[in-house]
Amino acid sequence: MNILVLGGGGREHAICWAVKKSSKCKSLFCIPGNAGISEIANCKNLDLNKKNELIRFCKEEKIDLVIIGPEQFLEEGLSDYIRSKGIRVFGPSKKASMLETSKAFAKRFLTKNKIKTAKYREFKTFDSALEYLSTTKYPIVIKADGLAAGKGVIICKTKNEAISGLNIIMKKKKFGSAGKKVIIEEYLSGFEVSYFAFFDKNSFTKLGYALDHKRAFNNDKGPNTGGMGCFSPTKKMTKDIENQIEKKILIPTSIGLKKDNLIYRGILFFGLMITPKGPYVIEYNVRFGDPECQTLLRNLQTDILKIIDYNLKDKLSDITIRNKKQSVVCVVVASKGYPGNYRKNKILKNISKAQSIKGVVVFHAGTSLEKNKIISSGGRVLSVTAQANSIINARKIAYKAIALIDWKEGFFREDIGQKNI
Ligand code: AMP
Ligand code: GLY
């Protein structure tokens, strides 16, 4: 098969890496890709706003399957468009993607299907939301309805914090039109898990889970980011919790999708809070997580193209996914200043030295090539993944690899996976 992957982050590098291992892969393309991806795929710089050019490219290169990485493309309905041109595409429709692109839509879906989620109210005007803030208990969580790159969520300990949060979203419009509506919901405590399963028209099959580290600095300090590191598995995830996730979340989600005729073909990411009262859904995402994808695909044994083929044929009930029983730790190395302002175009050296450590694979995110040198070109720059027989050992290897990389403009968290011990 000729495969095209859309995106250029660590997630897409991991997807390309997994696709490349498949015997079904004849040629691999990526738009736009990055320096790391260009080592295993043919990277093209096409403007994805020009959809007809994308289709022309697919026809010219006889692309059999397009795999969409980021949610923005799904929100724009790119999967529907590609599908309408007769090309197979892995990624849900615009309508089904509303599970991520509108928090109000997701909340209604969860409530309708009796899936546990934080109690919430939806507000379309600043004044009605402000009035509610005088009546509620604290802490509470305020969320912009639309996509805000994981940053549209404000946890408020007091009424004053909540008023300021509401101002930021609805008056100052920090997240643009994503903040036209807000959700105000109950604060949940417990531990967070990113849980993944492939879903088709009739069924689903589980991939696995990872624990993300969203804050920028050690000990969960600093601003929220897209994710600074991950690990999997954890002893905290007992068989009982896994069973509850399947019975109370995955099965009702599958039934609910069918009832609403939301034909979903792709990976579904459940942001869960495991509370003392069991697992609650914080959010749905309609794509792989980043850096969860880098973590999970390291352990995937089943051919990813076989899974996708079964998924697109609505035959997921006929396939069981096999994973290596290994521990994986993924540490993100980012440009100093991320998630705020940071400098670009700084040379990175010795990535191949880091890669030569047994168990290590370095996935690239914001990197590009200039005169054969790898330079930084984004906030999150590398995902250093390490696989070993325990989280402790995987941590050791990951940090040993990072120490070999020569890039003074970078920073990373030193505590990824530490809380599991
Ligand atoms: P979201 O974009 O909905 O995943 O929210 C971003 C982060 O905010 C989550 O990963 C949680 O850490 C936190 N969060 C969101 N909703 C809640 C909630 N109801 N209670 C506690 N924390 C939350
Ligand atoms: N790491 C969280 C996300 O991809 O949304």
Tab-separated table of C-alpha atoms and ligand atoms in Angstrom:
chain	number	residue	atom	x	y	z
A	1	MET	CA	0.000	0.000	0.000
A	2	ASN	CA	1.029	3.598	-0.580
A	3	ILE	CA	0.401	5.574	2.586
A	4	LEU	CA	0.148	9.298	3.263
A	5	VAL	CA	0.344	10.616	6.840
A	6	LEU	CA	-0.839	14.184	7.516
A	7	GLY	CA	0.897	16.159	10.273
A	8	GLY	CA	4.417	16.875	11.460
A	9	GLY	CA	4.631	16.250	15.207
A	10	GLY	CA	6.039	13.519	17.415
A	11	ARG	CA	2.729	11.689	17.084
A	12	GLU	CA	3.008	11.607	13.292
A	13	HIS	CA	6.652	10.484	13.479
A	14	ALA	CA	5.553	7.561	15.663
A	15	ILE	CA	2.709	6.737	13.242
A	16	CYS	CA	5.152	6.781	10.298
A	17	TRP	CA	7.588	4.604	12.283
A	18	ALA	CA	4.856	2.032	12.980
A	19	VAL	CA	3.567	2.116	9.372
A	20	LYS	CA	7.091	1.677	8.024
A	21	LYS	CA	7.444	-1.581	9.985
A	22	SER	CA	4.425	-3.086	8.218
A	23	SER	CA	5.056	-5.480	5.356
A	24	LYS	CA	1.959	-3.965	3.705
A	25	CYS	CA	3.666	-0.562	3.332
A	26	LYS	CA	5.084	-0.044	-0.153
A	27	SER	CA	5.763	3.688	-0.043
A	28	LEU	CA	5.280	6.265	2.695
A	29	PHE	CA	4.639	10.003	2.320
A	30	CYS	CA	4.097	12.678	4.937
A	31	ILE	CA	2.753	16.231	4.684
A	32	PRO	CA	4.496	18.283	6.022
A	33	GLY	CA	6.591	15.904	8.198
A	34	ASN	CA	9.779	16.996	9.979
A	35	ALA	CA	13.521	16.227	9.968
A	36	GLY	CA	13.064	12.858	11.690
A	37	ILE	CA	10.139	11.792	9.534
A	38	SER	CA	12.123	12.648	6.397
A	39	GLU	CA	14.529	9.805	7.283
A	40	ILE	CA	11.754	7.229	6.802
A	41	ALA	CA	9.159	8.934	4.605
A	42	ASN	CA	9.009	11.170	1.589
A	43	CYS	CA	8.030	14.569	3.074
A	44	LYS	CA	6.092	17.074	0.974
A	45	ASN	CA	5.278	20.668	1.686
A	46	LEU	CA	1.770	20.998	0.270
A	47	ASP	CA	-0.643	23.678	1.453
A	48	LEU	CA	-3.415	21.575	2.978
A	49	ASN	CA	-5.884	24.438	2.597
A	50	LYS	CA	-5.757	23.707	-1.114
A	51	LYS	CA	-7.727	20.511	-0.916
A	52	ASN	CA	-7.807	19.888	-4.649
A	53	GLU	CA	-3.984	19.888	-4.712
A	54	LEU	CA	-3.972	17.286	-1.984
A	55	ILE	CA	-6.295	15.073	-4.006
A	56	ARG	CA	-4.185	15.581	-7.122
A	57	PHE	CA	-1.114	14.511	-5.128
A	58	CYS	CA	-2.939	11.421	-3.824
A	59	LYS	CA	-3.947	10.416	-7.361
A	60	GLU	CA	-0.456	11.013	-8.764
A	61	GLU	CA	1.231	8.955	-6.063
A	62	LYS	CA	-1.549	6.328	-6.089
A	63	ILE	CA	-2.165	6.788	-2.359
A	64	ASP	CA	-4.242	3.912	-0.959
A	65	LEU	CA	-4.705	5.299	2.530
A	66	VAL	CA	-4.478	8.702	4.227
A	67	ILE	CA	-3.868	8.762	7.989
A	68	ILE	CA	-4.815	12.041	9.659
A	69	GLY	CA	-2.842	13.011	12.788
A	70	PRO	CA	-4.044	16.374	14.180
A	71	GLU	CA	-7.566	17.341	15.223
A	72	GLN	CA	-7.612	20.618	13.257
A	73	PHE	CA	-7.823	18.725	9.954
A	74	LEU	CA	-10.686	16.640	11.321
A	75	GLU	CA	-12.521	19.758	12.509
A	76	GLU	CA	-12.225	21.180	8.990
A	77	GLY	CA	-13.857	18.047	7.570
A	78	LEU	CA	-10.763	16.944	5.668
A	79	SER	CA	-11.517	13.267	6.251
A	80	ASP	CA	-15.009	13.641	4.699
A	81	TYR	CA	-13.527	15.454	1.717
A	82	ILE	CA	-10.806	12.858	1.063
A	83	ARG	CA	-13.341	10.043	1.495
A	84	SER	CA	-15.736	11.741	-0.921
A	85	LYS	CA	-12.992	11.536	-3.564
A	86	GLY	CA	-12.834	7.770	-3.216
A	87	ILE	CA	-9.636	7.592	-1.149
A	88	ARG	CA	-9.534	5.565	2.073
A	89	VAL	CA	-8.909	7.725	5.119
A	90	PHE	CA	-8.258	6.931	8.748
A	91	GLY	CA	-9.869	9.671	10.836
A	92	PRO	CA	-13.475	10.345	11.856
A	93	SER	CA	-15.946	12.572	10.023
A	94	LYS	CA	-16.408	16.256	10.875
A	95	LYS	CA	-19.683	15.392	12.588
A	96	ALA	CA	-18.227	12.622	14.765
A	97	SER	CA	-15.190	14.842	15.497
A	98	MET	CA	-17.539	17.138	17.427
A	99	LEU	CA	-16.908	14.809	20.345
A	100	GLU	CA	-13.649	16.759	20.618
A	101	THR	CA	-14.332	19.998	18.777
A	102	SER	CA	-17.326	20.938	20.952
A	103	LYS	CA	-17.196	20.223	24.662
A	104	ALA	CA	-20.925	21.007	24.913
A	105	PHE	CA	-21.631	18.343	22.260
A	106	ALA	CA	-19.455	15.820	24.131
A	107	LYS	CA	-21.114	16.597	27.458
A	108	ARG	CA	-24.581	16.102	25.983
A	109	PHE	CA	-23.470	12.808	24.432
A	110	LEU	CA	-22.030	11.596	27.746
A	111	THR	CA	-25.102	12.587	29.733
A	112	LYS	CA	-27.515	11.083	27.215
A	113	ASN	CA	-25.645	7.790	27.325
A	114	LYS	CA	-25.381	7.754	31.132
A	115	ILE	CA	-21.578	7.779	31.058
A	116	LYS	CA	-20.065	9.272	34.205
A	117	THR	CA	-18.718	12.776	33.735
A	118	ALA	CA	-18.394	15.875	35.939
A	119	LYS	CA	-21.740	17.628	36.591
A	120	TYR	CA	-21.902	20.658	34.345
A	121	ARG	CA	-23.798	23.647	33.008
A	122	GLU	CA	-23.514	25.189	29.565
A	123	PHE	CA	-23.564	28.992	29.120
A	124	LYS	CA	-23.942	31.012	25.946
A	125	THR	CA	-23.629	34.472	27.524
A	126	PHE	CA	-21.135	36.086	29.887
A	127	ASP	CA	-23.897	37.424	32.166
A	128	SER	CA	-25.631	34.090	32.690
A	129	ALA	CA	-22.296	32.395	33.465
A	130	LEU	CA	-21.331	35.216	35.839
A	131	GLU	CA	-24.615	34.879	37.721
A	132	TYR	CA	-24.008	31.139	38.136
A	133	LEU	CA	-20.573	31.798	39.681
A	134	SER	CA	-22.302	33.348	42.735
A	135	THR	CA	-24.368	30.240	43.344
A	136	THR	CA	-21.846	27.418	42.898
A	137	LYS	CA	-19.350	25.684	45.199
A	138	TYR	CA	-15.575	25.848	44.594
A	139	PRO	CA	-13.248	24.646	43.097
A	140	ILE	CA	-14.865	24.555	39.671
A	141	VAL	CA	-13.581	24.180	36.132
A	142	ILE	CA	-14.364	26.593	33.279
A	143	LYS	CA	-13.871	25.375	29.714
A	144	ALA	CA	-14.054	27.076	26.348
A	145	ASP	CA	-16.427	25.026	24.194
A	146	GLY	CA	-14.205	24.737	21.102
A	147	LEU	CA	-10.643	23.674	20.245
A	148	ALA	CA	-7.987	25.613	22.151
A	149	ALA	CA	-4.891	23.391	21.812
A	150	GLY	CA	-5.484	21.929	25.283
A	151	LYS	CA	-5.267	25.386	26.865
A	152	GLY	CA	-8.931	26.407	27.097
A	153	VAL	CA	-9.487	24.875	30.544
A	154	ILE	CA	-9.207	26.971	33.699
A	155	ILE	CA	-9.351	25.411	37.146
A	156	CYS	CA	-10.695	27.978	39.619
A	157	LYS	CA	-10.265	27.630	43.378
A	158	THR	CA	-12.271	30.751	44.218
A	159	LYS	CA	-15.048	32.908	42.826
A	160	ASN	CA	-12.549	35.662	41.991
A	161	GLU	CA	-10.418	33.256	39.979
A	162	ALA	CA	-13.548	32.077	38.192
A	163	ILE	CA	-14.622	35.632	37.281
A	164	SER	CA	-11.175	36.326	35.903
A	165	GLY	CA	-11.212	33.003	33.979
A	166	LEU	CA	-14.598	33.786	32.501
A	167	ASN	CA	-13.350	37.217	31.433
A	168	ILE	CA	-10.350	35.669	29.710
A	169	ILE	CA	-12.509	33.252	27.731
A	170	MET	CA	-15.671	35.244	26.998
A	171	LYS	CA	-14.667	38.933	27.133
A	172	LYS	CA	-10.972	38.999	26.138
A	173	LYS	CA	-11.671	36.094	23.749
A	174	LYS	CA	-8.265	34.545	24.365
A	175	PHE	CA	-9.334	31.412	22.501
A	176	GLY	CA	-11.253	33.275	19.806
A	177	SER	CA	-14.543	31.760	18.700
A	178	ALA	CA	-13.771	28.599	20.726
A	179	GLY	CA	-14.870	30.660	23.753
A	180	LYS	CA	-18.292	31.737	22.436
A	181	LYS	CA	-19.838	29.169	24.760
A	182	VAL	CA	-18.450	27.875	28.049
A	183	ILE	CA	-18.936	24.783	30.123
A	184	ILE	CA	-18.682	25.190	33.879
A	185	GLU	CA	-18.233	21.906	35.660
A	186	GLU	CA	-17.576	20.203	38.949
A	187	TYR	CA	-13.910	19.649	39.872
A	188	LEU	CA	-12.931	15.977	39.958
A	189	SER	CA	-9.976	14.562	41.831
A	190	GLY	CA	-8.142	11.311	41.275
A	191	PHE	CA	-5.510	10.259	38.767
A	192	GLU	CA	-5.702	10.968	35.061
A	193	VAL	CA	-5.377	8.362	32.353
A	194	SER	CA	-5.388	8.727	28.572
A	195	TYR	CA	-7.211	5.639	27.310
A	196	PHE	CA	-7.280	4.590	23.631
A	197	ALA	CA	-9.478	2.300	21.555
A	198	PHE	CA	-10.167	1.979	17.845
A	199	PHE	CA	-13.864	2.431	17.049
A	200	ASP	CA	-15.844	1.453	13.956
A	201	LYS	CA	-19.506	1.455	12.991
A	202	ASN	CA	-20.299	-1.610	15.081
A	203	SER	CA	-17.609	-2.203	17.610
A	204	PHE	CA	-14.270	-1.253	19.163
A	205	THR	CA	-10.944	-2.795	20.116
A	206	LYS	CA	-8.687	-1.536	22.897
A	207	LEU	CA	-5.179	-0.257	22.236
A	208	GLY	CA	-4.038	0.697	25.735
A	209	TYR	CA	-3.413	3.661	28.004
A	210	ALA	CA	-0.704	6.081	29.092
A	211	LEU	CA	-0.312	8.676	31.824
A	212	ASP	CA	0.455	12.139	30.497
A	213	HIS	CA	2.262	15.024	32.269
A	214	LYS	CA	0.509	18.172	31.119
A	215	ARG	CA	2.280	20.874	33.117
A	216	ALA	CA	5.520	22.372	31.815
A	217	PHE	CA	7.743	21.850	34.868
A	218	ASN	CA	8.688	19.222	37.475
A	219	ASN	CA	6.109	18.328	40.150
A	220	ASP	CA	3.239	19.516	37.945
A	221	LYS	CA	4.248	23.155	38.186
A	222	GLY	CA	3.941	25.786	35.478
A	223	PRO	CA	1.478	26.272	32.644
A	224	ASN	CA	-0.452	23.542	30.831
A	225	THR	CA	1.167	22.226	27.666
A	226	GLY	CA	0.232	19.697	24.997
A	227	GLY	CA	2.054	17.105	27.134
A	228	MET	CA	5.638	16.946	28.442
A	229	GLY	CA	5.939	13.186	28.826
A	230	CYS	CA	4.141	9.923	29.325
A	231	PHE	CA	4.537	6.462	30.684
A	232	SER	CA	2.727	3.160	30.518
A	233	PRO	CA	1.722	0.967	32.293
A	234	THR	CA	1.006	1.897	35.923
A	235	LYS	CA	0.266	-0.320	38.911
A	236	LYS	CA	-2.564	2.045	39.768
A	237	MET	CA	-4.565	0.719	36.799
A	238	THR	CA	-6.083	-2.423	38.298
A	239	LYS	CA	-8.074	-5.094	36.443
A	240	ASP	CA	-11.168	-3.821	38.217
A	241	ILE	CA	-10.668	-0.273	36.920
A	242	GLU	CA	-10.027	-1.606	33.395
A	243	ASN	CA	-13.268	-3.609	33.569
A	244	GLN	CA	-15.198	-0.560	34.706
A	245	ILE	CA	-13.745	1.479	31.827
A	246	GLU	CA	-14.883	-1.150	29.350
A	247	LYS	CA	-18.383	-1.693	30.787
A	248	LYS	CA	-19.263	1.845	31.839
A	249	ILE	CA	-17.453	3.911	29.237
A	250	LEU	CA	-16.330	2.059	26.090
A	251	ILE	CA	-19.460	-0.055	25.542
A	252	PRO	CA	-21.950	2.790	26.165
A	253	THR	CA	-19.855	5.060	23.904
A	254	SER	CA	-20.040	2.498	21.096
A	255	ILE	CA	-23.809	2.082	21.564
A	256	GLY	CA	-24.295	5.868	21.743
A	257	LEU	CA	-22.356	6.471	18.515
A	258	LYS	CA	-24.545	3.948	16.744
A	259	LYS	CA	-27.774	5.390	18.143
A	260	ASP	CA	-26.822	8.887	16.947
A	261	ASN	CA	-25.616	7.561	13.594
A	262	LEU	CA	-22.205	9.097	14.276
A	263	ILE	CA	-20.256	6.688	12.115
A	264	TYR	CA	-16.837	6.688	13.712
A	265	ARG	CA	-13.854	5.061	12.044
A	266	GLY	CA	-10.621	5.876	13.813
A	267	ILE	CA	-8.918	6.009	17.156
A	268	LEU	CA	-10.857	7.451	20.089
A	269	PHE	CA	-8.950	8.919	23.039
A	270	PHE	CA	-10.743	9.044	26.390
A	271	GLY	CA	-9.364	11.575	28.863
A	272	LEU	CA	-10.337	9.884	32.124
A	273	MET	CA	-10.189	10.829	35.781
A	274	ILE	CA	-10.054	7.736	37.972
A	275	THR	CA	-11.861	8.967	41.074
A	276	PRO	CA	-12.643	7.087	44.304
A	277	LYS	CA	-16.121	6.619	42.749
A	278	GLY	CA	-14.686	5.029	39.600
A	279	PRO	CA	-13.629	6.333	36.171
A	280	TYR	CA	-15.173	9.575	34.838
A	281	VAL	CA	-14.775	10.948	31.316
A	282	ILE	CA	-13.174	14.409	31.331
A	283	GLU	CA	-13.056	14.666	27.565
A	284	TYR	CA	-13.052	12.810	24.267
A	285	ASN	CA	-10.347	13.381	21.665
A	286	VAL	CA	-10.865	12.058	18.163
A	287	ARG	CA	-7.212	11.280	17.413
A	288	PHE	CA	-4.083	9.840	18.954
A	289	GLY	CA	-2.625	11.821	21.852
A	290	ASP	CA	0.782	13.399	21.660
A	291	PRO	CA	3.004	12.124	23.411
A	292	GLU	CA	0.709	9.168	24.297
A	293	CYS	CA	0.952	7.871	20.718
A	294	GLN	CA	4.763	7.755	20.833
A	295	THR	CA	4.502	5.773	24.085
A	296	LEU	CA	1.853	3.274	22.987
A	297	LEU	CA	3.130	2.570	19.489
A	298	ARG	CA	6.499	1.490	20.925
A	299	ASN	CA	4.723	-1.516	22.437
A	300	LEU	CA	2.317	-2.279	19.587
A	301	GLN	CA	2.960	-5.724	18.116
A	302	THR	CA	0.004	-6.059	15.759
A	303	ASP	CA	0.564	-4.537	12.321
A	304	ILE	CA	-0.928	-1.019	12.452
A	305	LEU	CA	-2.020	-1.213	8.803
A	306	LYS	CA	-3.890	-4.442	9.526
A	307	ILE	CA	-5.720	-2.740	12.410
A	308	ILE	CA	-6.602	0.238	10.210
A	309	ASP	CA	-7.800	-2.071	7.428
A	310	TYR	CA	-10.110	-3.930	9.832
A	311	ASN	CA	-11.210	-0.577	11.280
A	312	LEU	CA	-12.183	0.872	7.905
A	313	LYS	CA	-14.056	-2.323	6.989
A	314	ASP	CA	-16.027	-2.175	10.277
A	315	LYS	CA	-14.516	-5.497	11.323
A	316	LEU	CA	-12.799	-4.505	14.555
A	317	SER	CA	-14.665	-7.233	16.422
A	318	ASP	CA	-12.529	-9.742	14.446
A	319	ILE	CA	-9.161	-8.403	15.642
A	320	THR	CA	-7.416	-8.374	19.012
A	321	ILE	CA	-4.526	-6.009	19.412
A	322	ARG	CA	-1.327	-7.461	20.857
A	323	ASN	CA	1.130	-5.302	22.778
A	324	LYS	CA	4.595	-6.106	24.131
A	325	LYS	CA	4.487	-6.495	27.896
A	326	GLN	CA	7.142	-3.822	28.330
A	327	SER	CA	7.259	-0.498	30.117
A	328	VAL	CA	7.694	2.670	28.107
A	329	VAL	CA	8.672	6.153	29.255
A	330	CYS	CA	8.535	9.090	26.845
A	331	VAL	CA	10.177	12.390	27.767
A	332	VAL	CA	9.475	15.462	25.659
A	333	VAL	CA	12.341	17.873	25.053
A	334	ALA	CA	11.001	21.347	24.299
A	335	SER	CA	12.399	24.767	23.381
A	336	LYS	CA	13.043	26.918	26.471
A	337	GLY	CA	10.043	29.229	26.872
A	338	TYR	CA	7.451	26.715	25.579
A	339	PRO	CA	4.410	26.874	25.877
A	340	GLY	CA	5.041	30.647	25.677
A	341	ASN	CA	7.529	32.324	23.341
A	342	TYR	CA	10.651	30.442	22.370
A	343	ARG	CA	13.544	30.723	19.946
A	344	LYS	CA	13.784	28.655	16.790
A	345	ASN	CA	16.499	27.636	14.331
A	346	LYS	CA	18.991	26.316	16.894
A	347	ILE	CA	21.133	23.335	15.886
A	348	LEU	CA	20.576	19.982	17.619
A	349	LYS	CA	23.425	17.460	17.719
A	350	ASN	CA	24.001	13.854	18.775
A	351	ILE	CA	20.438	12.621	18.320
A	352	SER	CA	21.827	9.486	16.654
A	353	LYS	CA	24.077	8.891	19.674
A	354	ALA	CA	20.991	8.986	21.909
A	355	GLN	CA	19.209	6.593	19.522
A	356	SER	CA	22.050	4.089	19.726
A	357	ILE	CA	21.188	3.264	23.342
A	358	LYS	CA	19.342	-0.063	23.450
A	359	GLY	CA	15.613	0.456	23.949
A	360	VAL	CA	15.619	4.093	22.805
A	361	VAL	CA	13.763	5.603	19.861
A	362	VAL	CA	13.799	9.373	19.412
A	363	PHE	CA	10.767	10.804	17.631
A	364	HIS	CA	11.010	14.301	16.186
A	365	ALA	CA	8.361	17.032	16.469
A	366	GLY	CA	9.422	20.644	15.810
A	367	THR	CA	12.578	19.940	13.805
A	368	SER	CA	13.629	20.741	10.277
A	369	LEU	CA	16.684	20.304	8.108
A	370	GLU	CA	18.895	23.173	7.067
A	371	LYS	CA	22.026	22.431	5.073
A	372	ASN	CA	21.896	18.844	6.358
A	373	LYS	CA	21.786	20.013	9.964
A	374	ILE	CA	18.844	19.369	12.290
A	375	ILE	CA	17.436	22.601	13.680
A	376	SER	CA	14.605	23.352	16.100
A	377	SER	CA	11.447	24.750	14.529
A	378	GLY	CA	8.733	24.378	17.157
A	379	GLY	CA	7.818	24.259	20.856
A	380	ARG	CA	7.944	20.537	21.494
A	381	VAL	CA	11.002	19.370	19.587
A	382	LEU	CA	11.814	15.748	20.469
A	383	SER	CA	10.044	12.820	22.156
A	384	VAL	CA	12.668	10.513	23.613
A	385	THR	CA	11.067	7.109	24.210
A	386	ALA	CA	12.641	4.252	26.145
A	387	GLN	CA	11.367	0.693	26.453
A	388	ALA	CA	12.494	-1.630	29.270
A	389	ASN	CA	11.232	-4.283	31.677
A	390	SER	CA	10.134	-1.701	34.269
A	391	ILE	CA	9.262	1.977	34.459
A	392	ILE	CA	12.336	2.525	36.670
A	393	ASN	CA	14.630	1.096	34.012
A	394	ALA	CA	12.843	2.827	31.141
A	395	ARG	CA	13.241	6.136	33.011
A	396	LYS	CA	16.968	5.537	33.467
A	397	ILE	CA	17.475	4.821	29.789
A	398	ALA	CA	15.368	7.758	28.606
A	399	TYR	CA	17.286	10.253	30.722
A	400	LYS	CA	20.645	8.709	29.772
A	401	ALA	CA	19.721	9.240	26.121
A	402	ILE	CA	18.640	12.852	26.710
A	403	ALA	CA	21.954	13.610	28.429
A	404	LEU	CA	23.734	12.745	25.173
A	405	ILE	CA	21.769	15.240	23.090
A	406	ASP	CA	23.579	18.492	22.535
A	407	TRP	CA	21.022	21.318	22.458
A	408	LYS	CA	21.381	24.096	24.982
A	409	GLU	CA	18.104	25.758	24.030
A	410	GLY	CA	16.104	22.741	25.212
A	411	PHE	CA	14.429	21.788	28.497
A	412	PHE	CA	12.559	18.750	29.772
A	413	ARG	CA	10.859	17.471	32.909
A	414	GLU	CA	12.989	15.240	35.117
A	415	ASP	CA	10.091	13.508	36.844
A	416	ILE	CA	8.308	11.647	34.037
A	417	GLY	CA	7.107	8.336	35.436
A	418	GLN	CA	8.456	9.070	38.904
A	419	LYS	CA	5.069	9.070	40.620
A	420	ASN	CA	4.514	5.482	39.523
A	421	ILE	CA	7.290	4.175	41.736
B	1	AMP	P1	-9.341	18.963	28.894
B	1	AMP	O1	-8.865	19.883	27.816
B	1	AMP	O2	-10.828	18.902	29.051
B	1	AMP	O3	-8.647	17.634	28.856
B	1	AMP	O4	-8.755	19.557	30.252
B	1	AMP	C1	-7.364	19.806	30.434
B	1	AMP	C2	-6.964	19.339	31.805
B	1	AMP	O5	-7.695	20.044	32.800
B	1	AMP	C3	-7.260	17.869	32.071
B	1	AMP	O6	-6.279	17.046	31.577
B	1	AMP	C4	-7.354	17.859	33.585
B	1	AMP	O7	-6.057	17.828	34.147
B	1	AMP	C5	-7.966	19.191	33.896
B	1	AMP	N1	-9.421	19.055	34.046
B	1	AMP	C6	-10.370	19.170	33.093
B	1	AMP	N2	-11.600	18.980	33.591
B	1	AMP	C7	-11.454	18.721	34.900
B	1	AMP	C8	-12.350	18.442	35.973
B	1	AMP	N3	-13.652	18.421	35.797
B	1	AMP	N4	-11.823	18.220	37.202
B	1	AMP	C9	-10.483	18.266	37.396
B	1	AMP	N5	-9.602	18.536	36.441
B	1	AMP	C10	-10.054	18.756	35.203
B	2	GLY	N1	-1.309	14.783	25.352
B	2	GLY	C1	-2.646	15.153	25.301
B	2	GLY	C2	-3.206	15.366	23.959
B	2	GLY	O1	-2.668	14.941	22.967
B	2	GLY	O2	-4.277	15.958	23.865
